Short mmCIF file of C-alpha atoms and ligand atoms in Angstrom, two decimals:
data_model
loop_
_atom_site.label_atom_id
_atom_site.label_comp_id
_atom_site.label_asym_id
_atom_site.label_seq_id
_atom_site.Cartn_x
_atom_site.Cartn_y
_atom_site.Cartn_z
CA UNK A 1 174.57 118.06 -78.52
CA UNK A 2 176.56 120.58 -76.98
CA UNK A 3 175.41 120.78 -73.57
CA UNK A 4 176.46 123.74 -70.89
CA UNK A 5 175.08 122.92 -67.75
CA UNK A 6 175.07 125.38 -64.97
CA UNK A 7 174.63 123.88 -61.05
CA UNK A 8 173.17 126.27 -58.46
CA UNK A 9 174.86 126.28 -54.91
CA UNK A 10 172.07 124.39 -52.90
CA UNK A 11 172.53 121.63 -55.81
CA UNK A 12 175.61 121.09 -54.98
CA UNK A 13 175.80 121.21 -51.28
CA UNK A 14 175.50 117.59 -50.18
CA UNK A 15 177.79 114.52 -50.74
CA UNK A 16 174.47 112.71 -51.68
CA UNK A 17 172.99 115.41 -53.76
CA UNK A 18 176.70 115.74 -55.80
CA UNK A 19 176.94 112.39 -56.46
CA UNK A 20 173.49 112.73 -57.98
CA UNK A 21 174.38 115.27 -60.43
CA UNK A 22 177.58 113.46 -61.23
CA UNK A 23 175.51 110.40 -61.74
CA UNK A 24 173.56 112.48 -64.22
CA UNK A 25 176.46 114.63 -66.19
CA UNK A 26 177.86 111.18 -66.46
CA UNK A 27 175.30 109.79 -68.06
CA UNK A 28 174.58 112.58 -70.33
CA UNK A 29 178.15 112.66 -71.01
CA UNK A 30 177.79 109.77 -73.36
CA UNK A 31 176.17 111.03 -75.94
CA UNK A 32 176.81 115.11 -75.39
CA UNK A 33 179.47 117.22 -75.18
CA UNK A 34 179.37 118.53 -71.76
CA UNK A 35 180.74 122.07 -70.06
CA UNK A 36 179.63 122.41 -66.19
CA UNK A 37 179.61 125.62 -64.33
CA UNK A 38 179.25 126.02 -61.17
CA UNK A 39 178.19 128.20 -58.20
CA UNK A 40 179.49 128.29 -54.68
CA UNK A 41 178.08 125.87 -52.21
CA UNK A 42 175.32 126.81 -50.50
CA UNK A 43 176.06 130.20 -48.55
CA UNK A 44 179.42 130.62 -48.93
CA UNK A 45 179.30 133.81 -51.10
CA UNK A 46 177.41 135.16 -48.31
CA UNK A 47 179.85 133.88 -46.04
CA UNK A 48 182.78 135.77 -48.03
CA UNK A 49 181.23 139.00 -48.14
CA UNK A 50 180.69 138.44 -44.56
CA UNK A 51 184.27 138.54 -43.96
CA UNK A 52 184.64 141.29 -45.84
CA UNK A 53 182.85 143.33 -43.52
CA UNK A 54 184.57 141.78 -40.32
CA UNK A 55 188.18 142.22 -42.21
CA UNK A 56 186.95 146.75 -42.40
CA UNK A 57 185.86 146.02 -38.19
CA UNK A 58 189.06 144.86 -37.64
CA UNK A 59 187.65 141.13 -36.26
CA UNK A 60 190.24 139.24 -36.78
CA UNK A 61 188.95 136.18 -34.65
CA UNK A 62 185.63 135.82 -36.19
CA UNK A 63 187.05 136.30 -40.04
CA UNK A 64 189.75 132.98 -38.74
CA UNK A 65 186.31 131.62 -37.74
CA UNK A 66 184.57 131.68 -41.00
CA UNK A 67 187.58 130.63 -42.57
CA UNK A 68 188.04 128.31 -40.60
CA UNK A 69 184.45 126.49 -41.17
CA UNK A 70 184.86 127.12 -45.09
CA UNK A 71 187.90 125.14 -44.95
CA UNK A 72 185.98 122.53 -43.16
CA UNK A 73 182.70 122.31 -44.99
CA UNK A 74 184.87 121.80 -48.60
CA UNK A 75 187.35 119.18 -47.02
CA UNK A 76 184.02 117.59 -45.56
CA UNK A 77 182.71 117.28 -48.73
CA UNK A 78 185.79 116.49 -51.00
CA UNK A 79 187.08 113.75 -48.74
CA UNK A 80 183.24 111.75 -48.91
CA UNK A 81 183.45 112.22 -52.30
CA UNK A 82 187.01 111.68 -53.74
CA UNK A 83 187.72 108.35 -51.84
CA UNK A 84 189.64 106.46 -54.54
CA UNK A 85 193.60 106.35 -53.67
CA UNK A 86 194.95 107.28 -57.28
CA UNK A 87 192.61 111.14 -56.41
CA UNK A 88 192.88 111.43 -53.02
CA UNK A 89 195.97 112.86 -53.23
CA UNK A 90 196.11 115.45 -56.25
CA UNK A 91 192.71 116.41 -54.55
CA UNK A 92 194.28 117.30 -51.43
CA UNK A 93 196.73 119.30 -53.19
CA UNK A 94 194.38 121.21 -55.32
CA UNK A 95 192.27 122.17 -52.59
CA UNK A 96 195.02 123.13 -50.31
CA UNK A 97 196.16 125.22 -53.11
CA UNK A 98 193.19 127.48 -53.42
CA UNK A 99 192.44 127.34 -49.60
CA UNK A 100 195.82 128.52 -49.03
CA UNK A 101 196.02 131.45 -51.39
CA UNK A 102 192.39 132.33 -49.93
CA UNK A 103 194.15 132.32 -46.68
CA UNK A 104 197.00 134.49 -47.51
CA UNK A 105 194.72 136.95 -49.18
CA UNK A 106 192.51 137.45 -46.26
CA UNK A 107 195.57 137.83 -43.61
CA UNK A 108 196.87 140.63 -46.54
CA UNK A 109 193.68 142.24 -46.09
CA UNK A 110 193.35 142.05 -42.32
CA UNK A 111 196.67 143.56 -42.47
CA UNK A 112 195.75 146.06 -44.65
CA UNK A 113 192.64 146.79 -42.63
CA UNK A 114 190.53 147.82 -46.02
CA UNK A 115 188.98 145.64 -48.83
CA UNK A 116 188.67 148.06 -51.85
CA UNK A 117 186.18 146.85 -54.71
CA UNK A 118 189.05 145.12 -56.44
CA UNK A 119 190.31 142.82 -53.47
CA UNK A 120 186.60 142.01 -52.50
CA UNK A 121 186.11 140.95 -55.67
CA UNK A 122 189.14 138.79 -55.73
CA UNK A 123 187.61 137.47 -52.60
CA UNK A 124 184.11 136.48 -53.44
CA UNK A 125 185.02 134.82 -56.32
CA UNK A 126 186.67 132.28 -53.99
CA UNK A 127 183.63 130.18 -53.58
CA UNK A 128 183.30 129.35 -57.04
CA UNK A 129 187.27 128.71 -56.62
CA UNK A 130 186.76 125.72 -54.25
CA UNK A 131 183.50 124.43 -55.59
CA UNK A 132 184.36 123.65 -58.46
CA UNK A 133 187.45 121.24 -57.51
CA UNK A 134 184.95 118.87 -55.46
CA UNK A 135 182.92 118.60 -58.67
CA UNK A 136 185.77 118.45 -60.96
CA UNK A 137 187.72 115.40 -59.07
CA UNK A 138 183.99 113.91 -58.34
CA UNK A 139 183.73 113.75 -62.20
CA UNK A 140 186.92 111.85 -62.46
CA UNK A 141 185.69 109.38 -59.38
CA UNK A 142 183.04 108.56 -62.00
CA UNK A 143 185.95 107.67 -64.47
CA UNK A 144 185.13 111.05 -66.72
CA UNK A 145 188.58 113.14 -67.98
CA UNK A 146 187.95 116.80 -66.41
CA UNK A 147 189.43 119.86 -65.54
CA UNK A 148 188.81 122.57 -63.32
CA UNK A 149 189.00 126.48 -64.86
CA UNK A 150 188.06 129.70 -63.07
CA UNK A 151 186.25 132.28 -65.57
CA UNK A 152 189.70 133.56 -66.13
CA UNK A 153 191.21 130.75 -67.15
CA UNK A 154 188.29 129.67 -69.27
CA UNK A 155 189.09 133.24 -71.25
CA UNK A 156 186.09 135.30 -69.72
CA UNK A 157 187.58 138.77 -70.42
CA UNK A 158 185.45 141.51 -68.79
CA UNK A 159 185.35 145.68 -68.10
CA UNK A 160 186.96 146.92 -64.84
CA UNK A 161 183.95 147.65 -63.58
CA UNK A 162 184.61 145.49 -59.79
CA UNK A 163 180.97 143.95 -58.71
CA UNK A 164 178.78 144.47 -61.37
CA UNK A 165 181.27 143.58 -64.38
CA UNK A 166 180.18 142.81 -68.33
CA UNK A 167 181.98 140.42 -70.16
CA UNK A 168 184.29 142.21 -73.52
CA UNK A 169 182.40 139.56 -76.12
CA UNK A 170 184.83 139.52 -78.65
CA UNK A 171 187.85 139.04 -76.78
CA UNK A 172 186.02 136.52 -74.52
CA UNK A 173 184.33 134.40 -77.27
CA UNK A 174 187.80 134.19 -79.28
CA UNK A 175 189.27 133.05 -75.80
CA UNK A 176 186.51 130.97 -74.51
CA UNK A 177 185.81 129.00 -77.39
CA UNK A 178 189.54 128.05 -78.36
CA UNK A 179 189.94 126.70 -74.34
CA UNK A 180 186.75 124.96 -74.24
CA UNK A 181 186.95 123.95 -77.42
CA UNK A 182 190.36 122.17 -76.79
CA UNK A 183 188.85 119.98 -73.88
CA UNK A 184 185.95 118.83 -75.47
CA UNK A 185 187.52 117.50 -78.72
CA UNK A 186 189.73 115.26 -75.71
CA UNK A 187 186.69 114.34 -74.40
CA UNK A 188 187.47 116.20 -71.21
CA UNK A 189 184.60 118.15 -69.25
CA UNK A 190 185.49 120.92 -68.23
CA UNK A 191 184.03 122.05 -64.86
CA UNK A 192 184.20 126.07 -65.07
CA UNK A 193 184.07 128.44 -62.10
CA UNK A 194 181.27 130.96 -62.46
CA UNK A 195 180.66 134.53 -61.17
CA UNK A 196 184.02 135.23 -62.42
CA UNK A 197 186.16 136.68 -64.98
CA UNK A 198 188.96 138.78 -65.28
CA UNK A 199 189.86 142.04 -66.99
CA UNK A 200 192.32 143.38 -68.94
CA UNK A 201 195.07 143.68 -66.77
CA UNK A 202 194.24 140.27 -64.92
CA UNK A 203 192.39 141.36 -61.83
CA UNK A 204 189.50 139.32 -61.13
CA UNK A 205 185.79 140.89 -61.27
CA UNK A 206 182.71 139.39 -60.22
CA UNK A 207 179.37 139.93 -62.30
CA UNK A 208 177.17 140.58 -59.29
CA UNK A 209 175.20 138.31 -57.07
CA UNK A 210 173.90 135.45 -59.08
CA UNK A 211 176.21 136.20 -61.65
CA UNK A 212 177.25 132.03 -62.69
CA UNK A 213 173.81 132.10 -64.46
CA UNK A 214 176.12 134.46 -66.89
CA UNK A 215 178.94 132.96 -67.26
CA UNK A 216 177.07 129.50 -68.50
CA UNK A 217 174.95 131.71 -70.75
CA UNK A 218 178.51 133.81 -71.99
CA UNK A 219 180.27 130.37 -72.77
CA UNK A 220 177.16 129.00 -74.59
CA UNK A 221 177.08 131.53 -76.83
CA UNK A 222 180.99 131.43 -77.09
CA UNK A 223 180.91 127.64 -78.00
CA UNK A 224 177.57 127.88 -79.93
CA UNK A 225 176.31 125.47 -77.73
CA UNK A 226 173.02 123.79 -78.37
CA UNK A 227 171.25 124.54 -75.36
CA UNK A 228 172.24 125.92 -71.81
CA UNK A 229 170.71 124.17 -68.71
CA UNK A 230 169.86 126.01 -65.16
CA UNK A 231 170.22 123.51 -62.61
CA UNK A 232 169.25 124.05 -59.13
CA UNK A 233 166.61 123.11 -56.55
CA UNK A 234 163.63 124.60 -58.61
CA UNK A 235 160.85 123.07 -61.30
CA UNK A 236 161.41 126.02 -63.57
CA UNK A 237 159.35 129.09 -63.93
CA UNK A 238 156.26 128.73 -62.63
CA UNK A 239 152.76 130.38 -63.16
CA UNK A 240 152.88 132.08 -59.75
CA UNK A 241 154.73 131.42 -56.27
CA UNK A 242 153.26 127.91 -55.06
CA UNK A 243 153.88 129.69 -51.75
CA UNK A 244 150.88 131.81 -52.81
CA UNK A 245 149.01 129.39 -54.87
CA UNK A 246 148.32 125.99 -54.36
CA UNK A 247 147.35 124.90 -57.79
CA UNK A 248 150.56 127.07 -59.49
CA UNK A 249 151.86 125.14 -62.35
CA UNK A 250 155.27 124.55 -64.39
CA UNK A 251 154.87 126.67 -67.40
CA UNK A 252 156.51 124.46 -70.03
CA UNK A 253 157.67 127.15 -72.40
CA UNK A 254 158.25 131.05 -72.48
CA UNK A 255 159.86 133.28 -74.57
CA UNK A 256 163.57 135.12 -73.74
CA UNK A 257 160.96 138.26 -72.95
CA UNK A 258 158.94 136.58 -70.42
CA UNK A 259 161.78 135.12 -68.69
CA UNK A 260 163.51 138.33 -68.12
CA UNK A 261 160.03 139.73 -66.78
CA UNK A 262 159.32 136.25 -64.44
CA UNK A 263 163.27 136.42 -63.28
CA UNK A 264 163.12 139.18 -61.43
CA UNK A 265 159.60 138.10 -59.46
CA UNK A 266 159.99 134.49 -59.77
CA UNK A 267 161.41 131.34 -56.37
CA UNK A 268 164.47 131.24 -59.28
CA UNK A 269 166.05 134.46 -59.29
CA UNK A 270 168.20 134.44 -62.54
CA UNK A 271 171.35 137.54 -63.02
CA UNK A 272 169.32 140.01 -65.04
CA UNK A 273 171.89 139.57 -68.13
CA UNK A 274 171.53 136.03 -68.34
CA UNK A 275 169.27 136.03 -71.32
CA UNK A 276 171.97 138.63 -73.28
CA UNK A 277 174.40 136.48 -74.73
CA UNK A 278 171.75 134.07 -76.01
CA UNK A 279 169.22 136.36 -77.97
CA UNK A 280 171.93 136.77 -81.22
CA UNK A 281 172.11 133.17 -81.53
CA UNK A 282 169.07 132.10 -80.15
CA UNK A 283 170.24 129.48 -77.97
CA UNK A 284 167.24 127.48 -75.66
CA UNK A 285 167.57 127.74 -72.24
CA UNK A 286 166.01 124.88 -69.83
CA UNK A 287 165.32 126.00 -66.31
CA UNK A 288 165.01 122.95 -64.32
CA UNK A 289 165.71 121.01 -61.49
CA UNK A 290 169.03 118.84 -60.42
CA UNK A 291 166.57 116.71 -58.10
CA UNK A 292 164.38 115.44 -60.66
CA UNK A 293 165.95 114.24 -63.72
CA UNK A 294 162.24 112.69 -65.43
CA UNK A 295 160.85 116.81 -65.04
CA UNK A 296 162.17 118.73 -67.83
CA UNK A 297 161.66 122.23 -66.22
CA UNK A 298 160.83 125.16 -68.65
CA UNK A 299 162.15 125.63 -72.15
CA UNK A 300 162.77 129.61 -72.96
CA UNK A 301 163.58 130.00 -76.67
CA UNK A 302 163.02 133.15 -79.00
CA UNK A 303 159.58 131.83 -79.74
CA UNK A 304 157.61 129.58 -78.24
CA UNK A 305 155.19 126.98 -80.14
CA UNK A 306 152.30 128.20 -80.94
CA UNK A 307 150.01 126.28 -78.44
CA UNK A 308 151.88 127.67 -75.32
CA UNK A 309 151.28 131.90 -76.07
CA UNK A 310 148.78 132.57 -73.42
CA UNK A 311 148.02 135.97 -73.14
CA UNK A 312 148.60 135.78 -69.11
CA UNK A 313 151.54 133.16 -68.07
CA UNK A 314 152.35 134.14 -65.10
CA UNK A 315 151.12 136.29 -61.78
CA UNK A 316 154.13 137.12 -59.44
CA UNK A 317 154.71 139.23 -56.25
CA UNK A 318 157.76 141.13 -55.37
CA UNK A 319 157.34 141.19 -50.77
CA UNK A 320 159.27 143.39 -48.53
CA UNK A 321 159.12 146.67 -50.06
CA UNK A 322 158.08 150.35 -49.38
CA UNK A 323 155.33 153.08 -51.10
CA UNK A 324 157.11 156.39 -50.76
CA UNK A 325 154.45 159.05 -51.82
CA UNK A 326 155.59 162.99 -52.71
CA UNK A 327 153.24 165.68 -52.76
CA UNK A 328 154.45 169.10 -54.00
CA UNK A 329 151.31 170.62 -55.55
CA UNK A 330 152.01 172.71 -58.20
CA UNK A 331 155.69 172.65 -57.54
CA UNK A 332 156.58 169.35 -59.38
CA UNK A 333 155.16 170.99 -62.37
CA UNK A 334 158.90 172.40 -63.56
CA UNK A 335 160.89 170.51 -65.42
CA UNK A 336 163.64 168.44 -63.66
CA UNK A 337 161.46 167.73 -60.50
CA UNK A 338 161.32 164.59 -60.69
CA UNK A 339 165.55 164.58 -62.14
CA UNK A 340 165.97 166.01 -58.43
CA UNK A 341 164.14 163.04 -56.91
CA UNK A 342 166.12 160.35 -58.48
CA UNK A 343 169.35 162.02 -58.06
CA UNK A 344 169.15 162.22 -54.39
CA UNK A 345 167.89 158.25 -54.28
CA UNK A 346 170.56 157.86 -56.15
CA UNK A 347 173.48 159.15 -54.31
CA UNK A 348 172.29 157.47 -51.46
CA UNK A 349 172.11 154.13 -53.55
CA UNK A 350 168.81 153.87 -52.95
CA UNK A 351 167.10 151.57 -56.04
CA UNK A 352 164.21 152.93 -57.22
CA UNK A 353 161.88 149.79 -58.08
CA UNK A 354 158.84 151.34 -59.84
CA UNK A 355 157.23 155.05 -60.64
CA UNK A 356 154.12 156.34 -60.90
CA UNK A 357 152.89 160.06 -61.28
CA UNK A 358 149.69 161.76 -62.31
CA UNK A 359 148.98 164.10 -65.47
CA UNK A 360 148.37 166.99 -62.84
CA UNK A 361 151.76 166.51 -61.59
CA UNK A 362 151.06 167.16 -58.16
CA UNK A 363 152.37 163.95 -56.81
CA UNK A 364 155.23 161.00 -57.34
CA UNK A 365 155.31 157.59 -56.03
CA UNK A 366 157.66 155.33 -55.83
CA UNK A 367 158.70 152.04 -54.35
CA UNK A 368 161.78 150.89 -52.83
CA UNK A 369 162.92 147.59 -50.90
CA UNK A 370 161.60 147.83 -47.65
CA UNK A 371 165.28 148.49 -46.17
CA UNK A 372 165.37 151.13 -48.16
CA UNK A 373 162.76 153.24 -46.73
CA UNK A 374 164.60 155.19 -43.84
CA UNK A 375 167.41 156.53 -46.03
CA UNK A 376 164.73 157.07 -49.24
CA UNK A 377 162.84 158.89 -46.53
CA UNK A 378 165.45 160.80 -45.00
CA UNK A 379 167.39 162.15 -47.52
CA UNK A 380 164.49 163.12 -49.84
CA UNK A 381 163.58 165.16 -46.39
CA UNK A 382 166.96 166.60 -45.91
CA UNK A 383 166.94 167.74 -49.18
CA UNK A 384 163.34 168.29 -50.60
CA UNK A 385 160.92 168.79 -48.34
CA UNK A 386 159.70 172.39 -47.88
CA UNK A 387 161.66 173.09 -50.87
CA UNK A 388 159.88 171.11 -53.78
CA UNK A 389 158.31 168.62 -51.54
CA UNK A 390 155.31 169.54 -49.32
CA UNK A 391 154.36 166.11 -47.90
CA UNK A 392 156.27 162.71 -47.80
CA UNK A 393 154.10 159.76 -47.01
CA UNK A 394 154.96 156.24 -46.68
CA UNK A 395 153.47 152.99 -46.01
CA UNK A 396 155.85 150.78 -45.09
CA UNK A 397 154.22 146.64 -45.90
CA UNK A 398 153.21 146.90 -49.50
CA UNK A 399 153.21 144.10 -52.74
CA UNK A 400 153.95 144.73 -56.11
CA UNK A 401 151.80 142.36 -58.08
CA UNK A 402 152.71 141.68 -61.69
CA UNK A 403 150.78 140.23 -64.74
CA UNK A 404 152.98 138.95 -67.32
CA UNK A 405 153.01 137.86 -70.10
CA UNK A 406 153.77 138.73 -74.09
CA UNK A 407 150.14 137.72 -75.71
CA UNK A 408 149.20 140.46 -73.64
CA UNK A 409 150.56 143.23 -76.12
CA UNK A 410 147.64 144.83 -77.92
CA UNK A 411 144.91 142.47 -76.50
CA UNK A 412 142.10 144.50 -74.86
CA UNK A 413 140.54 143.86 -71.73
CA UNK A 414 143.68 142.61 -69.71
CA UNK A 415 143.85 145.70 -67.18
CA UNK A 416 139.67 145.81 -67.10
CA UNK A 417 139.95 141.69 -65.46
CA UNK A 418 143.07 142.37 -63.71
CA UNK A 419 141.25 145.68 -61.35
CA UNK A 420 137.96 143.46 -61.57
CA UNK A 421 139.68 140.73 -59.52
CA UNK A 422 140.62 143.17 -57.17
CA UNK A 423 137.68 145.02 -56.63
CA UNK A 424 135.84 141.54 -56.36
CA UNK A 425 138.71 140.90 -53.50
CA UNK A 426 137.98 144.94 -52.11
CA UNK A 427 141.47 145.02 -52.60
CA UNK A 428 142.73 148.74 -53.04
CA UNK A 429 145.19 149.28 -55.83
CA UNK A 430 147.64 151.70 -54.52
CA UNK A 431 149.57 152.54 -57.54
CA UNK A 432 149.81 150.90 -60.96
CA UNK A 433 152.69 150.62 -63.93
CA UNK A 434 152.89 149.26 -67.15
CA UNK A 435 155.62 149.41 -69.36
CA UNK A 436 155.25 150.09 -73.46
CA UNK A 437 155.63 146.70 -73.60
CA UNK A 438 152.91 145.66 -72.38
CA UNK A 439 154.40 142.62 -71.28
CA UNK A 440 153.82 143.04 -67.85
CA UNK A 441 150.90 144.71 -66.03
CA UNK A 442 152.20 145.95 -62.37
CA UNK A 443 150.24 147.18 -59.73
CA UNK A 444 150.75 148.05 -55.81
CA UNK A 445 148.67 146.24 -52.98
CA UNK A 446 148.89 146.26 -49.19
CA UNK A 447 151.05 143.11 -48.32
CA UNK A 448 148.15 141.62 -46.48
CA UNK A 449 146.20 141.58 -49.58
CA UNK A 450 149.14 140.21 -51.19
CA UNK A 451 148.43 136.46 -51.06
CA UNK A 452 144.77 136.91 -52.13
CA UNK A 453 144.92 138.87 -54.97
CA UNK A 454 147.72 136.68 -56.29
CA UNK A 455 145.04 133.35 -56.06
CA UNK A 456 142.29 135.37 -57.63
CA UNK A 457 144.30 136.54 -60.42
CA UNK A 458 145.72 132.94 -61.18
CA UNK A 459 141.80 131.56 -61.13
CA UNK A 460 140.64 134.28 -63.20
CA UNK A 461 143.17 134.04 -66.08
CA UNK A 462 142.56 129.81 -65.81
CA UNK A 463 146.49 129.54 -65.40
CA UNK A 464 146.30 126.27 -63.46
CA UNK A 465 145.30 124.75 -66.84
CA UNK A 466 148.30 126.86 -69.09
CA UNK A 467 150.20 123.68 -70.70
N1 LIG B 1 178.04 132.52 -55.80
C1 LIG B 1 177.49 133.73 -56.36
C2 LIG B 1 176.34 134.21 -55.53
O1 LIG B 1 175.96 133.57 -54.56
C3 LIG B 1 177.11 133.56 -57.78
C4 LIG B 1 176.02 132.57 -58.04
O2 LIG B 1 175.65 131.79 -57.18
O3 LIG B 1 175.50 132.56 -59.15
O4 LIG B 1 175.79 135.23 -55.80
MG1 MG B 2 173.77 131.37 -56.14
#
């Protein structure tokens, strides 16, 4: 098989847990042609966007500082792992390569005194930079032939769109598949940067936070792989938080749907495009765990067996967000009221998260992340109220609480069990969406009801015994 295997940060982030995945992309290596992408370690995305922010402040110590301790933490790391004396020293030199031109960059910058989309890009993408030379010479430790790419070397050719970039398909799967290609018919695997590509003109972009999920899923479908493997410190996708619920379970198999519903509730948050480059060619996607190699995590395919389509898979919980609630009376009855809503959220980059409005038109709510709330609130007063608006309410520790899954589409008496379980709970429901769909059911409690409702749900839909 041809296997693309994509390690999280916190999977990688220990001499003892890389040696572990080595161990395993070793063994797997025998009879499967491998590709590995990885993430950053463990925090130090965060850590360069951090700088970022010191570099505009003009904090020149504290930027050496971080800089300093990513230096550190990688040489840490690369000199427990790479320990033989024919490695040791190309290591060295690779590493000191990448940590120097990081180095330079950042002193350009603090010069500069700015970091414009297109340098901060160039910047975060450095995690993926170093990580992937520990993993790449810790491959060859375990006598494997690999090399190390960024997403621009590996041919990921993408818009100039700097933080939130989409990969030009053609271009990239022409590119992508000749390179790769090329080390895998020499038996070499090639350990791939992710997060990163580069457009047109050779300036690096980044595809967002959580963006390597994408690259492994925009070189599987450029190589045709087989399958594509998430690897990180999760079971899968699970039938609800086991945070929430004691008895959650691993769901063994969902559909490319489902999964792009449970990614953006579920413990594994997976880069909202992830599932794009797989749905032409229908390429399986196992979410699983580097810590457990016997658990074989969740399969998402086009279509699931038979057996596995539940109606209800899965009841998550989005936390930490905000109910805004307008009130204009018989104002918001004009068309473009609620254009004028979204525009000003929007100009303040404010995210609106869900929408809800009644026939009589005489109100609109919506939720936000909870740090969201004081600018949602204050520039929808600045600019609405007593105009359009008459009343802005918020309540500021709310849930969204989401029902989800595809055998739900057409089958009757979904909603009727979902508000039962809450009025059995005397939870209120404070707002309530569902998409055409009808994939997902999505309602609004108070965040103290949060935890309950989620249980009852889980017990009254029997998920505990899905698989
Ligand atoms: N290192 C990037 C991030 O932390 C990309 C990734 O981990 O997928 O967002
Ligand atoms: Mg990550």
């Amino acid at each position: 098989m041809k296997l693309v295997l994509k390690y999280g940060g916190t999977s990688i982030s220990s001499i003892k847990d890389i040696k572990n995945i080595c161990e395993n992309i070793d063994s797997l290596a025998k009879n499967n042609s491998i590709v590995v992408v990885c993430s950053a370690l463990n925090g130090v995305t965060d850590e360069l966007l951090e700088m970022s922010k010191l570099i505009q402040r003009g904090n020149k110590k504290q930027v050496d500082h971080i800089l300093f301790g990513i230096k550190r933490k990688h040489k840490q790391l690369g000199d427990g792992l790479v320990t033989s004396s024919k490695l040791k020293e190309s290591f060295s030199k690779t590493l000191n390569q990448v940590t120097m031109e990081l180095e330079e960059l950042v002193h350009g910058l603090i010069l500069l005194g700015e970091v414009t989309s297109r340098s901060l890009d160039y910047l975060i993408s450095f995690g993926e930079r170093l990580s992937i030379v520990i993993i790449s010479y810790t491959l060859q430790e375990y006598k494997r032939k690999s090399s190390i790419l960024t997403g621009k070397e590996a041919g990921i050719m993408t818009d100039s769109n700097f933080g939130e970039s989409r990969p030009l398909m053609d271009t990239t799967r022409i590119r992508v598949s000749k390179n790769i290609n090329r080390l895998l018919s020499q038996k070499i695997i090639p350990v791939v940067g992710g997060f990163a590509g580069a457009d047109q003109h050779g300036n690096i972009t980044t595809f967002g936070r959580g963006g390597s999920d994408y690259t492994a899923t925009i070189i599987a479908s450029s190589i045709n792989a087989d399958e594509v493997w998430l690897m990180s410190d999760v079971d899968g996708l699970m039938t609800a938080d086991p945070k929430l619920v004691k008895n959650s379970k691993l769901l063994n198999e969902v559909s490319y749907t489902e999964a792009i519903e449970m990614a953006q509730f579920g413990a594994k948050q997976i880069h909202p495009r992830t599932f794009e480059p797989l749905l032409a060619k229908k390429i399986p996607m196992r979410i699983r765990s580097s810590f457990k190699n016997n658990n074989k995590g969740t399969l998402v395919t086009a279509s699931p067996s038979a057996k596995t389509k539940k109606t209800v898979k899965c009841v998550a919980a989005i936390r930490k967000i905000g109910l805004i609630d307008l009130s204009g009376g018989i104002l918001f009855a004009a068309p473009g009221s609620a254009a004028k809503i979204f525009t000003t959220l929007a100009e303040k980059n404010v995210n609106v998260m869900m929408v809800s409005s009644n026939p009589s038109e005489s109100s609109i709510s919506i939720i936000v992340k909870k740090t969201d709330i004081d600018v949602a609130v204050n520039c929808l007063e600045m600019n609405l109220l007593g105009k359009m608006v008459k009343e802005i309410e918020t309540t500021p520790d709310v849930s969204i609480i989401a029902v989800i899954g595809s055998g739900m589409k057409g089958s009757v008496g979904i909603a009727s069990k979902v508000f039962g379980a809450a009025a059995k709970k005397q939870v209120n429901v404070m707002m309530i969406a569902q998409g055409s769909s009808e994939l997902n059911l999505a309602f609004v409690v108070k965040d103290s009801d949060c935890k309950s409702i989620v249980q009852s749900l889980h017990d009254e839909f029997q998920l505990s015994k899905i698989n």
